[in-house]
Short mmCIF file of C-alpha atoms and ligand atoms in Angstrom, two decimals:
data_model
loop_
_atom_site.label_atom_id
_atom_site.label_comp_id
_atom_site.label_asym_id
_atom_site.label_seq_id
_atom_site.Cartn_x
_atom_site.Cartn_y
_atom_site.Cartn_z
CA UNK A 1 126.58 109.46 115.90
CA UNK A 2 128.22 109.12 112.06
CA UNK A 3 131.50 110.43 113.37
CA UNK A 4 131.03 107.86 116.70
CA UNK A 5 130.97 104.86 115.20
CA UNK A 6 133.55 104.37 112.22
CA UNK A 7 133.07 100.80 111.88
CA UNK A 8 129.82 99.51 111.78
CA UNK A 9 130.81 95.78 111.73
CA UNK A 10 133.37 96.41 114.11
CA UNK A 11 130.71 97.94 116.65
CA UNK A 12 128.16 95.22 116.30
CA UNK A 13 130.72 91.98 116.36
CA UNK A 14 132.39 93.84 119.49
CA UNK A 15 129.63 94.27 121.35
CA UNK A 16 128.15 90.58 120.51
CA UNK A 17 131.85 89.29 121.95
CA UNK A 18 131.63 91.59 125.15
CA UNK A 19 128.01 90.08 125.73
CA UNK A 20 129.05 86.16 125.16
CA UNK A 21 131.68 86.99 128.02
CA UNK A 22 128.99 88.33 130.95
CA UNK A 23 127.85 86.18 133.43
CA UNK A 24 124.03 85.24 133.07
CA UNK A 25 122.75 86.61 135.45
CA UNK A 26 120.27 89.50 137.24
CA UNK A 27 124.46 91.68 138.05
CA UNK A 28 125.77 90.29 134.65
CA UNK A 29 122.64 92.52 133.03
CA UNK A 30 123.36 95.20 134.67
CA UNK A 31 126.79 96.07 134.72
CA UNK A 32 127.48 94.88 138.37
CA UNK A 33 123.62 96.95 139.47
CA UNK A 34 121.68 93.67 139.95
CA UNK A 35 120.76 96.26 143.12
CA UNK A 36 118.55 98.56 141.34
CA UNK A 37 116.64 95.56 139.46
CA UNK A 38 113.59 96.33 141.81
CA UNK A 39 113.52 99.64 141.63
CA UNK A 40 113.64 99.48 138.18
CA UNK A 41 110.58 96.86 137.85
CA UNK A 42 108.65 98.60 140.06
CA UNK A 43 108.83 102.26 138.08
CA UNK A 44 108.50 100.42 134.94
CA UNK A 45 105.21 98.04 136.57
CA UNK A 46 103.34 101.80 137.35
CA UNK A 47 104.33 103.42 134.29
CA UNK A 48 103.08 100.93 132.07
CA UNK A 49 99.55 99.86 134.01
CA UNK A 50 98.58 103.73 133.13
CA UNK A 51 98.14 102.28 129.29
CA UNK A 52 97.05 99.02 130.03
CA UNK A 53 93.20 98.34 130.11
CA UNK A 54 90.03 97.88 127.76
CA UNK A 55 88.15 100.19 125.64
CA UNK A 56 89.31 103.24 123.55
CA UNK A 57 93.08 104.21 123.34
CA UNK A 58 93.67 101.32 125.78
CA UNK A 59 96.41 98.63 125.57
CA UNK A 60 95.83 95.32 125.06
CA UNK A 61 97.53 92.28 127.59
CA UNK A 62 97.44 89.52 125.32
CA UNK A 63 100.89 89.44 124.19
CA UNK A 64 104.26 91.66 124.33
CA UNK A 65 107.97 91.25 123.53
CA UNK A 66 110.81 91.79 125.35
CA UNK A 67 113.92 93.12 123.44
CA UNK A 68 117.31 92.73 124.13
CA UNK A 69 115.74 90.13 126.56
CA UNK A 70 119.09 88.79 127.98
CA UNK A 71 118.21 86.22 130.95
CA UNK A 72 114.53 87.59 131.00
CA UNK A 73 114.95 89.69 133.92
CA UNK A 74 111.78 92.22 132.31
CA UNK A 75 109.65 89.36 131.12
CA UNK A 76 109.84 87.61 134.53
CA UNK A 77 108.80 90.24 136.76
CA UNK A 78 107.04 92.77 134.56
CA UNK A 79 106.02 91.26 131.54
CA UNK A 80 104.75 87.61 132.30
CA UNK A 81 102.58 88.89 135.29
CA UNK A 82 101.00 91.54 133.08
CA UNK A 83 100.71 89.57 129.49
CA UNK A 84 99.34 86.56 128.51
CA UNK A 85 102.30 85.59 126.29
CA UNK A 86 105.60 86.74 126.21
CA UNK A 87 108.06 86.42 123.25
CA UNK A 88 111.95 87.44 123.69
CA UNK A 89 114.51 88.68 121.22
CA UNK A 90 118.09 88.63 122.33
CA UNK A 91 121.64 88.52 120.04
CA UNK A 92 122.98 86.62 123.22
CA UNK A 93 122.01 82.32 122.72
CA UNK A 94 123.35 81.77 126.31
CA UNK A 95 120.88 84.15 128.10
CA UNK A 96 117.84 82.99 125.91
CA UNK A 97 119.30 79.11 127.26
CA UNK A 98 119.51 80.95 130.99
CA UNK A 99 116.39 82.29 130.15
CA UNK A 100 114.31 78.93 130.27
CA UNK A 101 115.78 77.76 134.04
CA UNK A 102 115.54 81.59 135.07
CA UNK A 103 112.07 82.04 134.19
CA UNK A 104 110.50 78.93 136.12
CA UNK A 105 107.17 77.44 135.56
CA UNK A 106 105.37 80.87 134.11
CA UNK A 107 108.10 80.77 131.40
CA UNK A 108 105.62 78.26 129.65
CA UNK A 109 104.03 81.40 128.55
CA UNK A 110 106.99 82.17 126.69
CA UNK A 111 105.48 81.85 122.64
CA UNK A 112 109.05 82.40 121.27
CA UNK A 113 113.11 82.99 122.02
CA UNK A 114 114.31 84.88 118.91
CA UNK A 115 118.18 84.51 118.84
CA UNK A 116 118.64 87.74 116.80
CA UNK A 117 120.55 90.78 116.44
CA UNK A 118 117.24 93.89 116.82
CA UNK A 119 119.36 94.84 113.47
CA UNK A 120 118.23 92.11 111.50
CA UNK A 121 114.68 91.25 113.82
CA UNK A 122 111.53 91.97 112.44
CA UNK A 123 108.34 91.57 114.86
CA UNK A 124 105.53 89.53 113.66
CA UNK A 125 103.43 92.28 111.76
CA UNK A 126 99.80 92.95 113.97
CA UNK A 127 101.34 90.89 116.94
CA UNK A 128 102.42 92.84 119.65
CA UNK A 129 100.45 94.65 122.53
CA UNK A 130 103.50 95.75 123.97
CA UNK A 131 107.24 96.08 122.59
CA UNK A 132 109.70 96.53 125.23
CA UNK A 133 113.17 98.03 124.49
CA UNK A 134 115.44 98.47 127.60
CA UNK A 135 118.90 98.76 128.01
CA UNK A 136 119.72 98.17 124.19
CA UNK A 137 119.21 100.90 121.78
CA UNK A 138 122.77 101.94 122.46
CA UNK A 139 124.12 99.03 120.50
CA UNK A 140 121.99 99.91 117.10
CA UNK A 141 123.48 102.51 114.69
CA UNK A 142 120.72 105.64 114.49
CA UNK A 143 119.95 104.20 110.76
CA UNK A 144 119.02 100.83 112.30
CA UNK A 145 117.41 101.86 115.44
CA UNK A 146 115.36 104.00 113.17
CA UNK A 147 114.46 100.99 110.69
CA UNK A 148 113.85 98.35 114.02
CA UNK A 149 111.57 101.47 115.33
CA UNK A 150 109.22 101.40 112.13
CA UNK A 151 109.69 97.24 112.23
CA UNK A 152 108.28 97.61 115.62
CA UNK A 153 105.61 100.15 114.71
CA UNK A 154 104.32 97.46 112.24
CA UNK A 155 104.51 94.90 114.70
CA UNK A 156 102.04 96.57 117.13
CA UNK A 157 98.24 95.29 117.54
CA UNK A 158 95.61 98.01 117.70
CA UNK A 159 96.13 100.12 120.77
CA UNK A 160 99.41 98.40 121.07
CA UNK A 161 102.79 100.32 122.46
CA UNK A 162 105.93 100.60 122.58
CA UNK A 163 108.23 101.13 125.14
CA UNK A 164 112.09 102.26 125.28
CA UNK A 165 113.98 102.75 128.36
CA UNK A 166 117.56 103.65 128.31
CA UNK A 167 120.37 105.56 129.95
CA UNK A 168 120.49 109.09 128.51
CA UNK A 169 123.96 111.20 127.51
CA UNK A 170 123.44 114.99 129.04
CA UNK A 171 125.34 115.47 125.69
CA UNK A 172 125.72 114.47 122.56
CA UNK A 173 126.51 111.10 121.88
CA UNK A 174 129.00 108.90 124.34
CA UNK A 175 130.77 105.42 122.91
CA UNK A 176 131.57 103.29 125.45
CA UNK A 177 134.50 101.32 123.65
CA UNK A 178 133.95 98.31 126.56
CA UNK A 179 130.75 96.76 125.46
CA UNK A 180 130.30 98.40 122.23
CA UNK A 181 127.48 101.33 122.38
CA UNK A 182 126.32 104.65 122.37
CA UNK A 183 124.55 107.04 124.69
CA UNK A 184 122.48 109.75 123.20
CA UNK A 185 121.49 112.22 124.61
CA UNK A 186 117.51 112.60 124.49
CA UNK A 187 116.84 115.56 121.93
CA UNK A 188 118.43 112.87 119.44
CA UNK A 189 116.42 109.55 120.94
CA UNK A 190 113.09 112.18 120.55
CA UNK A 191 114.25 112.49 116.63
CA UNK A 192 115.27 109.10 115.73
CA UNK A 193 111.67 108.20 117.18
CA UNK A 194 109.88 110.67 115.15
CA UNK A 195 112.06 109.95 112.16
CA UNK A 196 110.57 106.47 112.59
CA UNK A 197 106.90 107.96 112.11
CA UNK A 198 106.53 107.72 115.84
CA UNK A 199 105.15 110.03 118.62
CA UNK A 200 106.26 110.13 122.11
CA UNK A 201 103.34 110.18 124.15
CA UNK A 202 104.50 109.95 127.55
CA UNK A 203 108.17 110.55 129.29
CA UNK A 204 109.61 110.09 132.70
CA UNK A 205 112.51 109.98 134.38
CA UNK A 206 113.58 107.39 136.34
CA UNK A 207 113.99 108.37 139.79
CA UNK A 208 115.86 106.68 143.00
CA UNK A 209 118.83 105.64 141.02
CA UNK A 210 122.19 105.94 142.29
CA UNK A 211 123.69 109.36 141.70
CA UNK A 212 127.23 107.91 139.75
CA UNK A 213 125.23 106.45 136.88
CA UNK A 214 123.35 108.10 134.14
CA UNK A 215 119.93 109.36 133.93
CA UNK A 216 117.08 106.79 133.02
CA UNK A 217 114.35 107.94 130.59
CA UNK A 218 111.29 105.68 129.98
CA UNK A 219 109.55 106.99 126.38
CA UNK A 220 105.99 105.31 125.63
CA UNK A 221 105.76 105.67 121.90
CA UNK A 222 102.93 105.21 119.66
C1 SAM B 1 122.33 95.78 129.40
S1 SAM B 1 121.70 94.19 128.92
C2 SAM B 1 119.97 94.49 129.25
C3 SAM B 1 119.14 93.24 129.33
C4 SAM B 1 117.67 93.48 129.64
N1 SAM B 1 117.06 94.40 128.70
C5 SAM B 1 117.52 93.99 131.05
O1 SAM B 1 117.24 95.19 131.22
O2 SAM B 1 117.68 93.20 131.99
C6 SAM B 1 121.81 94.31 127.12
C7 SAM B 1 121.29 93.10 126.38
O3 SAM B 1 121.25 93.43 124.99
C8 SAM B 1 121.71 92.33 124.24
N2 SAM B 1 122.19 92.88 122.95
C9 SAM B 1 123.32 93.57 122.69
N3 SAM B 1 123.36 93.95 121.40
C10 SAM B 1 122.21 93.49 120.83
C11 SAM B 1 121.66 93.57 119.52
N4 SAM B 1 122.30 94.20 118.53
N5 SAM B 1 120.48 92.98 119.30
C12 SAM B 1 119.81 92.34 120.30
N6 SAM B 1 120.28 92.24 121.54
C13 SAM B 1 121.46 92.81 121.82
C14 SAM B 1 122.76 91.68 125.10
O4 SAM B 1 122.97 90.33 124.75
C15 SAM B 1 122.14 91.84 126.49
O5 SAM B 1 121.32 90.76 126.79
#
């Protein structure tokens, strides 16, 4: 990753500038695959009810947050039916604005919009049930992802989680010079997580995606 990324600043201000310039919308987050949105909810909707409960080792549904939010496409159809309250964290102000229409009447269990860079965010400490990280660890630096990781870790509730999904490199690390980011491949996500004093405690693969686009790996981390 060092030898990816020469220019920190350069990588972070280029990929807020690609971001201001995407539509708002369901297509806009997903790099013209507003198609696979369902799919997507519904593997994440199973995958997560397995942790979700009362009692010992179970996760809380009070409250979660949704990183790298954009228009609130997680929070509106996994997170807000599941949690009580909902926060969001996005570097993008026009999504979180999107975000409000786009939500509808259950965004009014929205606690917070954080208009943040996940470099620079740090969860409320104890808050979180469940931390949600899709779709944007490819735009933090290893050092930072590995900071925002133990940020995270502190902002969990007992029995809390967290969850990353993200496209997967089947090599080494891939820059993709149009909106800014990496792709790891996931040997190095599994070490940047336990270099954050993390454990992976459940993996999957994402399945029923088209062929053309990378693998999907959800990682529940505690
Ligand atoms: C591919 S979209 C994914 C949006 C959402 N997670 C989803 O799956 O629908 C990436 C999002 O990350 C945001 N983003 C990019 N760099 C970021 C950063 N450094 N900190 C926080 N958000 C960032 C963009 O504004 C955009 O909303």
């Amino acid at each position: 990753m060092v030898d990816v990324v020469e220019d920190e600043t350069a990588f972070y201000s280029k990929a807020e500038q690609y971001w201001q310039d995407v539509q708002p919308t369901v297509d806009g987050m997903l790099g013209g695959y507003g198609s696979i949105s369902t799919v997507d909810i519904n593997s994440s909707k199973k995958f997560l009810q397995k942790f979700l409960g009362e009692g010992k080792g179970k996760t809380g549904t009070g409250c979660a947050l949704d990183c790298g939010a954009g228009i609130g496409r997680i929070t509106k159809r996994l997170l807000l039916p599941l949690f009580r309250t909902v926060d969001l964290v996005d570097v993008t102000q026009e999504f979180l604005d999107k975000a409000c229409s786009y939500l509808g009447e259950e965004g009014k269990r929205v606690g917070n919009f954080f208009c943040c860079g996940l470099q620079d965010f740090e969860p409320q400490p104890g808050r979180y049930d469940v931390i949600w990280i899709q779709w944007v660890i490819g735009h933090l630096t290893d050092e930072h992802l590995v900071s925002f990781l133990q940020r995270c870790r502190a902002g969990l509730s007992p029995g809390g989680l967290i969850v990353v999904k993200d496209n997967v490199a089947y090599e080494g690390v891939v820059l993709d010079e149009v909106d800014s980011s990496v792709c790891r491949e996931l040997p190095l996500v599994r070490e940047l997580v336990l270099r954050a004093g993390l454990q992976v405690i459940r993996e999957e693969r994402q399945e029923n995606f088209p062929e053309e686009i990378y693998q999907v790996y959800t990682l529940a981390l505690r």
